[in-house]
Amino acid sequence: MDTAAQTRVLDEAVYQYSTLTAADQLERLTKVVSSGALGAIAGDHVREFEQQVAGYLGRQGAVATSSASAALELLLRCLSQREAAERVVVPEVCWISVPTAVLRSGRTPVIAPATSDLTPHWEQIEPLLDERTTVVILAHLRGRPAPDTQRITDELAQRGVTLIEDCAQGWGTTLDKQPVGGRGVAAVFSTETHKLVATGEGGIIATDDSHLLDGLRAVGGNTRIALPENAGGRGNDRMSEITAASALPQLTHLNALRQTLRPLQDKLIGLLQDVPEVRSVLPTAIGKSPNLDAEESNGSLVGVWLPTPGHANRVADHLFRLGVRHWWPGPGDPHLAMNWPGTPSTASLVDMACYLDIQVPVLDESRHPAFLDLIRSALRLDNHGSESA
């Protein structure tokens, strides 16, 4: 495909999914600004967003915050510390604010190594548990569920260890046909710019614990609710009405967005699974692997493991120059534990520099073949442009 044709395909591709509901967002935003009720206590949109998220997840309630990082810090502040030197197991691959929140809460992060699906399984978590371990944070990454979630949930429950689900990247993701975020004591979601519900910044905590909900609201800044006993003070972590007004139409549109993305995602999976140089593809084709097939993903990404870091680096560079949205966890990436200051190192099971994923755009079906040709070219895997890793 020539450069002009590639440019035309990408000109038509919608990567920022939030723009698909721009009209509905603007209608709500206009009402908020016109009313003057910009704060969560005076307005209705934050309350509605919390109720909608709780209903979507099947949770008792939810508390919306200014960011997912603020949400996790607030949640850890509101969980009582049972040990003088508590340890929290965190995954090797997650955003840097996760171990930072643990450190700021006075606890010590312990790193659970990632597997080839980017998440730790029970076999990686169990050896890290001791009498000081009170919390495990499990992340659902890249629009896919952590496949060993149910076993981890059951094992931790037997041991009295709290599970927190990091669902920052999990909007629209399911596990056993149910949205992720329904198994831990609490789940944290993000509405940062690159999420399927995107408001620039924002977060939300969902839980079934009514006492925890009250504590989150009080410590997070709702002065109408009394602080819990032994609370370390009251902050201001609340989401604004403007942010909630932007999020609500996107939440309503979430299932439709998944269905819009799925056909191109399936075609991209099929293309990549037939390429000899690709070691494995995530998610897998439907029906091929329980909890990792495309039906459980949110449709937004397809990941590949390539033979070497150099191969992955070259592909990522080509995608960048083309303007194709992707993620390659190369040197210095803040998603990787090796780049977190103040946290202990861990022996990695996989070389994350061999992984990259490609975002699935919203694109007219007639343009799917051209997009797939572009990706094939970027991987240098066509018959005339093959390159050794």
Coordinates of C-alpha atoms in Angstrom, one line a residue:
M1 CA 0.0 0.0 0.0
D2 CA 1.4 3.4 -0.9
T3 CA 1.9 6.2 1.7
A4 CA -1.1 8.2 0.5
A5 CA -3.5 5.3 0.8
Q6 CA -2.2 4.5 4.3
T7 CA -2.8 8.1 5.3
R8 CA -6.3 8.0 4.0
V9 CA -7.1 5.0 6.1
L10 CA -5.8 6.5 9.3
D11 CA -7.5 9.8 8.5
E12 CA -10.8 7.9 8.8
A13 CA -9.8 5.9 11.9
V14 CA -11.3 7.0 15.2
Y15 CA -8.9 6.2 18.0
Q16 CA -10.3 8.6 20.6
Y17 CA -13.6 6.8 21.3
S18 CA -14.9 9.6 23.5
T19 CA -15.6 11.7 20.4
L20 CA -18.3 9.3 19.4
T21 CA -20.6 10.6 22.1
A22 CA -19.5 14.3 21.8
A23 CA -23.0 15.6 21.2
D24 CA -24.5 13.9 24.2
Q25 CA -21.6 15.0 26.4
L26 CA -22.0 18.6 25.3
E27 CA -25.7 18.5 26.1
R28 CA -25.0 17.4 29.6
L29 CA -22.0 19.7 30.0
T30 CA -24.1 22.7 29.0
K31 CA -26.7 21.9 31.6
V32 CA -24.0 21.6 34.3
V33 CA -22.3 24.9 33.4
S34 CA -25.7 26.7 33.0
S35 CA -26.9 25.5 36.4
G36 CA -23.8 26.6 38.2
A37 CA -23.8 23.4 40.2
L38 CA -20.2 22.4 39.5
G39 CA -19.5 20.5 42.8
A40 CA -20.5 16.9 43.5
I41 CA -22.5 17.8 46.6
A42 CA -24.7 20.3 44.9
G43 CA -25.1 18.5 41.6
D44 CA -26.7 15.3 40.3
H45 CA -24.3 14.0 37.7
V46 CA -21.7 12.5 40.1
R47 CA -24.4 10.8 42.0
E48 CA -25.9 9.4 38.8
F49 CA -22.5 8.2 37.5
E50 CA -21.8 6.4 40.8
Q51 CA -25.2 4.7 40.6
Q52 CA -24.8 3.8 37.0
V53 CA -21.3 2.3 37.6
A54 CA -22.5 0.3 40.6
G55 CA -25.4 -1.0 38.6
Y56 CA -23.2 -1.9 35.7
L57 CA -20.9 -3.9 38.0
G58 CA -23.6 -5.4 40.2
R59 CA -22.1 -3.6 43.2
Q60 CA -23.8 -2.0 46.2
G61 CA -22.3 1.4 45.6
A62 CA -19.5 3.5 44.1
V63 CA -17.6 6.6 44.9
A64 CA -16.3 8.9 42.1
T65 CA -12.9 10.6 42.4
S66 CA -10.6 13.1 40.7
S67 CA -8.4 10.3 39.3
A68 CA -7.8 6.6 39.6
S69 CA -4.6 7.3 41.4
A70 CA -6.5 9.3 43.9
A71 CA -9.1 6.5 44.1
L72 CA -6.5 3.9 45.0
E73 CA -4.8 6.1 47.6
L74 CA -8.2 6.9 49.2
L75 CA -9.2 3.2 49.2
L76 CA -5.9 2.2 51.0
R77 CA -6.3 5.0 53.5
C78 CA -9.8 3.7 54.4
L79 CA -8.7 0.0 54.8
S80 CA -7.7 -0.5 58.4
Q81 CA -4.1 -1.6 58.8
R82 CA -3.9 -4.8 60.8
E83 CA -0.1 -5.1 60.9
A84 CA 2.7 -2.7 61.9
A85 CA 4.6 -3.5 58.7
E86 CA 1.9 -4.5 56.2
R87 CA 2.8 -5.9 52.8
V88 CA 0.7 -5.5 49.6
V89 CA 1.3 -7.7 46.6
V90 CA 1.1 -5.7 43.4
P91 CA 1.6 -6.9 39.8
E92 CA 4.8 -6.4 37.9
V93 CA 3.0 -4.7 35.1
C94 CA 0.6 -1.9 36.1
W95 CA 0.7 1.9 36.3
I96 CA 3.4 3.4 38.6
S97 CA 0.8 5.1 40.8
V98 CA -0.2 1.6 42.1
P99 CA 3.0 1.0 44.1
T100 CA 3.2 4.7 44.9
A101 CA -0.2 4.5 46.5
V102 CA 0.9 1.5 48.6
L103 CA 4.0 3.3 49.8
R104 CA 2.0 6.5 50.7
S105 CA -0.3 4.4 52.8
G106 CA 2.6 3.3 54.9
R107 CA 2.6 -0.3 53.5
T108 CA 5.3 -2.1 51.5
P109 CA 4.7 -3.2 47.9
V110 CA 5.8 -6.8 47.0
I111 CA 6.0 -7.5 43.3
A112 CA 4.3 -10.5 41.7
P113 CA 5.9 -11.4 38.4
A114 CA 3.9 -11.2 35.2
T115 CA 3.2 -14.2 32.9
S116 CA 2.7 -14.3 29.2
D117 CA -0.8 -12.8 29.6
L118 CA 0.8 -9.8 31.4
T119 CA -0.7 -10.7 34.8
P120 CA 0.4 -12.9 37.7
H121 CA -1.4 -16.2 38.4
W122 CA -1.9 -17.8 41.8
E123 CA 1.4 -19.7 41.4
Q124 CA 3.2 -16.3 41.3
I125 CA 1.2 -14.8 44.2
E126 CA 1.1 -17.7 46.7
P127 CA 4.9 -17.7 47.5
L128 CA 4.7 -14.0 48.3
L129 CA 2.1 -14.3 51.1
D130 CA 3.1 -14.3 54.7
E131 CA 1.6 -13.1 58.0
R132 CA 2.3 -9.5 57.1
T133 CA 0.5 -9.7 53.7
T134 CA -3.0 -8.1 54.0
V135 CA -3.8 -6.9 50.5
V136 CA -3.3 -8.2 46.9
I137 CA -3.9 -5.8 44.0
L138 CA -4.7 -7.6 40.7
A139 CA -4.8 -5.7 37.5
H140 CA -6.9 -6.4 34.4
L141 CA -4.7 -5.1 31.7
R142 CA -5.0 -3.9 28.1
G143 CA -8.7 -4.5 27.9
R144 CA -8.5 -8.1 28.9
P145 CA -9.3 -9.9 32.2
A146 CA -6.7 -11.4 34.4
P147 CA -7.5 -15.0 33.6
D148 CA -6.7 -16.5 37.0
T149 CA -8.9 -14.0 38.9
Q150 CA -11.5 -16.5 40.3
R151 CA -8.9 -18.8 41.7
I152 CA -7.0 -15.9 43.2
T153 CA -10.2 -14.6 44.7
D154 CA -11.1 -17.9 46.3
E155 CA -7.6 -18.6 47.7
L156 CA -7.3 -15.1 49.2
A157 CA -10.8 -15.3 50.8
Q158 CA -9.7 -18.5 52.5
R159 CA -6.7 -16.7 53.9
G160 CA -8.4 -13.5 55.0
V161 CA -6.4 -11.4 52.5
T162 CA -8.1 -8.4 50.9
L163 CA -8.3 -8.4 47.1
I164 CA -8.4 -5.1 45.2
E165 CA -9.1 -5.2 41.5
D166 CA -7.3 -2.6 39.4
C167 CA -9.7 -2.1 36.6
A168 CA -8.2 1.2 35.2
Q169 CA -8.0 -0.4 31.8
G170 CA -11.0 -2.7 32.3
W171 CA -14.1 -0.8 31.0
G172 CA -16.1 -3.2 28.9
T173 CA -14.0 -6.2 29.9
T174 CA -15.7 -9.3 31.2
L175 CA -14.8 -12.5 33.0
D176 CA -17.2 -15.4 32.7
K177 CA -19.5 -13.0 30.9
Q178 CA -19.7 -10.6 33.9
P179 CA -17.9 -7.2 34.0
V180 CA -14.5 -7.3 35.8
G181 CA -14.6 -5.5 39.1
G182 CA -17.1 -7.6 40.9
R183 CA -14.9 -10.0 42.8
G184 CA -12.6 -8.1 45.0
V185 CA -13.4 -6.2 48.2
A186 CA -13.3 -3.1 46.0
A187 CA -12.5 -2.3 42.4
V188 CA -10.9 0.9 40.9
F189 CA -11.7 2.2 37.4
S190 CA -10.1 5.1 35.5
T191 CA -11.6 7.7 33.1
E192 CA -8.2 9.0 32.0
T193 CA -7.9 10.1 28.3
H194 CA -7.0 6.7 26.8
K195 CA -9.7 4.7 28.5
L196 CA -13.0 3.5 26.9
V197 CA -14.7 6.0 29.2
A198 CA -12.5 9.0 28.9
T199 CA -12.8 12.4 30.6
G200 CA -9.2 13.5 30.7
E201 CA -8.8 12.5 34.4
G202 CA -11.2 10.7 36.8
G203 CA -11.7 7.5 38.8
I204 CA -14.3 5.5 40.7
I205 CA -14.2 2.9 43.4
A206 CA -16.9 0.2 43.6
T207 CA -17.6 -2.0 46.5
D208 CA -20.3 -3.9 48.4
D209 CA -19.2 -2.8 51.8
S210 CA -21.5 -0.1 53.1
H211 CA -19.2 1.0 55.9
L212 CA -16.3 1.3 53.4
L213 CA -18.5 3.4 51.1
D214 CA -19.3 5.8 54.0
G215 CA -15.6 6.0 54.9
L216 CA -14.6 6.6 51.3
R217 CA -17.1 9.5 51.0
A218 CA -16.2 11.1 54.3
V219 CA -12.4 10.8 54.0
G220 CA -12.6 11.8 50.3
G221 CA -14.2 15.1 51.1
N222 CA -17.9 14.8 51.8
T223 CA -18.3 16.9 55.0
R224 CA -21.9 15.8 55.4
I225 CA -20.7 12.4 56.5
A226 CA -18.9 11.9 59.8
L227 CA -15.3 10.7 59.7
P228 CA -14.8 7.0 60.6
E229 CA -13.1 6.3 63.9
N230 CA -9.3 6.4 63.6
A231 CA -9.5 8.2 60.2
G232 CA -6.3 10.1 59.5
G233 CA -8.2 13.3 58.4
R234 CA -10.4 14.5 55.5
G235 CA -9.1 15.3 52.0
N236 CA -10.7 16.3 48.7
D237 CA -10.6 13.5 46.2
R238 CA -14.0 14.1 44.7
M239 CA -15.0 14.0 41.0
S240 CA -16.4 17.2 39.6
E241 CA -19.9 17.5 38.0
I242 CA -18.3 18.4 34.7
T243 CA -16.2 15.2 34.7
A244 CA -19.3 13.0 35.6
A245 CA -21.4 14.7 32.9
S246 CA -18.7 13.8 30.3
A247 CA -18.5 10.2 31.5
L248 CA -22.2 9.3 31.6
P249 CA -22.9 9.2 27.9
Q250 CA -19.8 7.1 27.3
L251 CA -20.8 4.6 30.0
T252 CA -24.2 4.3 28.3
H253 CA -22.5 3.7 24.9
L254 CA -20.0 1.2 26.2
N255 CA -21.6 -2.0 25.1
A256 CA -22.3 -0.6 21.6
L257 CA -18.7 0.5 21.4
R258 CA -17.5 -3.1 22.2
Q259 CA -19.7 -4.5 19.4
T260 CA -18.4 -1.8 17.0
L261 CA -14.8 -2.7 17.7
R262 CA -15.2 -6.5 17.7
P263 CA -15.3 -7.2 13.9
L264 CA -12.0 -5.4 13.2
Q265 CA -10.4 -6.9 16.3
D266 CA -11.4 -10.4 15.2
K267 CA -9.9 -9.8 11.7
L268 CA -6.7 -8.4 13.2
I269 CA -6.4 -11.5 15.5
G270 CA -6.9 -13.8 12.5
L271 CA -4.2 -11.9 10.6
L272 CA -1.7 -12.1 13.3
Q273 CA -2.3 -15.7 14.3
D274 CA -1.3 -16.8 10.7
V275 CA 2.0 -15.0 10.9
P276 CA 5.0 -17.3 11.6
E277 CA 7.1 -14.6 13.3
V278 CA 4.4 -13.9 15.9
R279 CA 4.8 -16.2 18.9
S280 CA 1.4 -15.6 20.4
V281 CA -1.6 -13.3 20.1
L282 CA -3.8 -11.8 22.9
P283 CA -6.7 -12.1 23.1
T284 CA -7.0 -15.4 21.3
A285 CA -9.6 -16.3 18.7
I286 CA -13.1 -16.9 20.2
G287 CA -13.4 -20.4 21.8
K288 CA -9.6 -21.1 21.8
S289 CA -8.7 -20.2 25.4
P290 CA -11.1 -19.7 28.4
N291 CA -11.0 -16.2 29.8
L292 CA -8.5 -15.0 27.2
D293 CA -10.7 -15.1 24.1
A294 CA -11.9 -12.0 22.3
E295 CA -15.4 -12.2 23.7
E296 CA -14.1 -11.4 27.2
S297 CA -11.9 -8.5 26.0
N298 CA -13.3 -5.0 25.5
G299 CA -12.4 -5.1 21.8
S300 CA -9.9 -2.2 21.9
L301 CA -6.5 -3.9 21.6
V302 CA -4.7 -6.8 20.1
G303 CA -1.4 -7.8 21.6
V304 CA 1.5 -9.8 20.1
W305 CA 4.6 -11.4 21.5
L306 CA 7.5 -11.1 19.0
P307 CA 10.8 -13.0 18.8
T308 CA 13.1 -10.4 20.2
P309 CA 13.1 -6.9 21.8
G310 CA 14.8 -5.6 18.7
H311 CA 12.0 -6.9 16.5
A312 CA 9.3 -5.4 18.7
N313 CA 11.2 -2.1 18.8
R314 CA 11.4 -1.9 15.1
V315 CA 7.7 -2.7 14.7
A316 CA 6.8 -0.1 17.3
D317 CA 8.9 2.5 15.6
H318 CA 7.2 1.7 12.2
L319 CA 3.7 2.0 13.8
F320 CA 4.7 5.3 15.4
R321 CA 5.8 6.7 12.1
L322 CA 2.6 5.6 10.4
G323 CA 0.4 7.1 13.2
V324 CA -1.0 3.8 14.4
R325 CA -1.8 3.9 18.1
H326 CA 0.1 1.1 20.0
W327 CA 1.9 0.4 23.2
W328 CA 5.4 -1.0 23.4
P329 CA 6.8 -1.3 27.0
G330 CA 10.4 -0.4 26.1
P331 CA 13.1 1.0 28.4
G332 CA 11.9 3.3 31.1
D333 CA 8.2 2.5 30.7
P334 CA 6.4 3.4 34.0
H335 CA 4.1 0.4 33.7
L336 CA 7.0 -1.9 34.5
A337 CA 8.2 -2.6 38.1
M338 CA 11.9 -2.4 37.0
N339 CA 11.3 1.4 36.5
W340 CA 9.6 2.1 39.9
P341 CA 11.7 4.0 42.4
G342 CA 11.5 2.8 46.0
T343 CA 10.2 -0.7 45.3
P344 CA 12.0 -4.0 45.5
S345 CA 13.0 -5.8 42.3
T346 CA 11.6 -9.1 41.2
A347 CA 12.8 -11.9 38.9
S348 CA 10.8 -11.5 35.7
L349 CA 9.3 -14.5 33.9
V350 CA 8.9 -12.8 30.6
D351 CA 10.7 -10.1 28.6
M352 CA 8.1 -7.4 28.3
A353 CA 10.2 -5.7 25.6
C354 CA 9.1 -8.5 23.2
Y355 CA 5.5 -7.5 23.6
L356 CA 3.5 -4.8 21.9
D357 CA -0.2 -4.2 21.3
I358 CA -2.1 -2.4 18.6
Q359 CA -5.2 -0.3 19.2
V360 CA -8.4 -1.2 17.2
P361 CA -9.9 2.0 15.7
V362 CA -13.5 2.6 14.9
L363 CA -13.4 2.4 11.1
D364 CA -15.9 1.8 8.4
E365 CA -16.0 -1.9 7.5
S366 CA -15.1 -1.1 3.9
R367 CA -11.8 0.2 5.1
H368 CA -10.9 -2.9 7.2
P369 CA -8.9 -4.6 4.5
A370 CA -6.8 -1.5 4.0
F371 CA -6.1 -1.2 7.7
L372 CA -5.1 -4.8 7.9
D373 CA -2.7 -4.3 5.0
L374 CA -1.2 -1.4 6.8
I375 CA -0.6 -3.5 9.9
R376 CA 0.9 -6.3 7.8
S377 CA 3.3 -3.8 6.3
A378 CA 4.2 -2.3 9.7
L379 CA 5.1 -5.8 11.0
R380 CA 7.2 -6.3 7.8
L381 CA 5.6 -9.6 7.4
D382 CA 4.3 -9.4 3.8
N383 CA 5.9 -11.5 1.2
H384 CA 8.0 -8.7 -0.2
G385 CA 9.0 -6.8 2.9
S386 CA 9.8 -9.5 5.4
E387 CA 12.6 -8.7 7.9
S388 CA 14.5 -10.9 10.2
A389 CA 14.3 -10.2 13.9

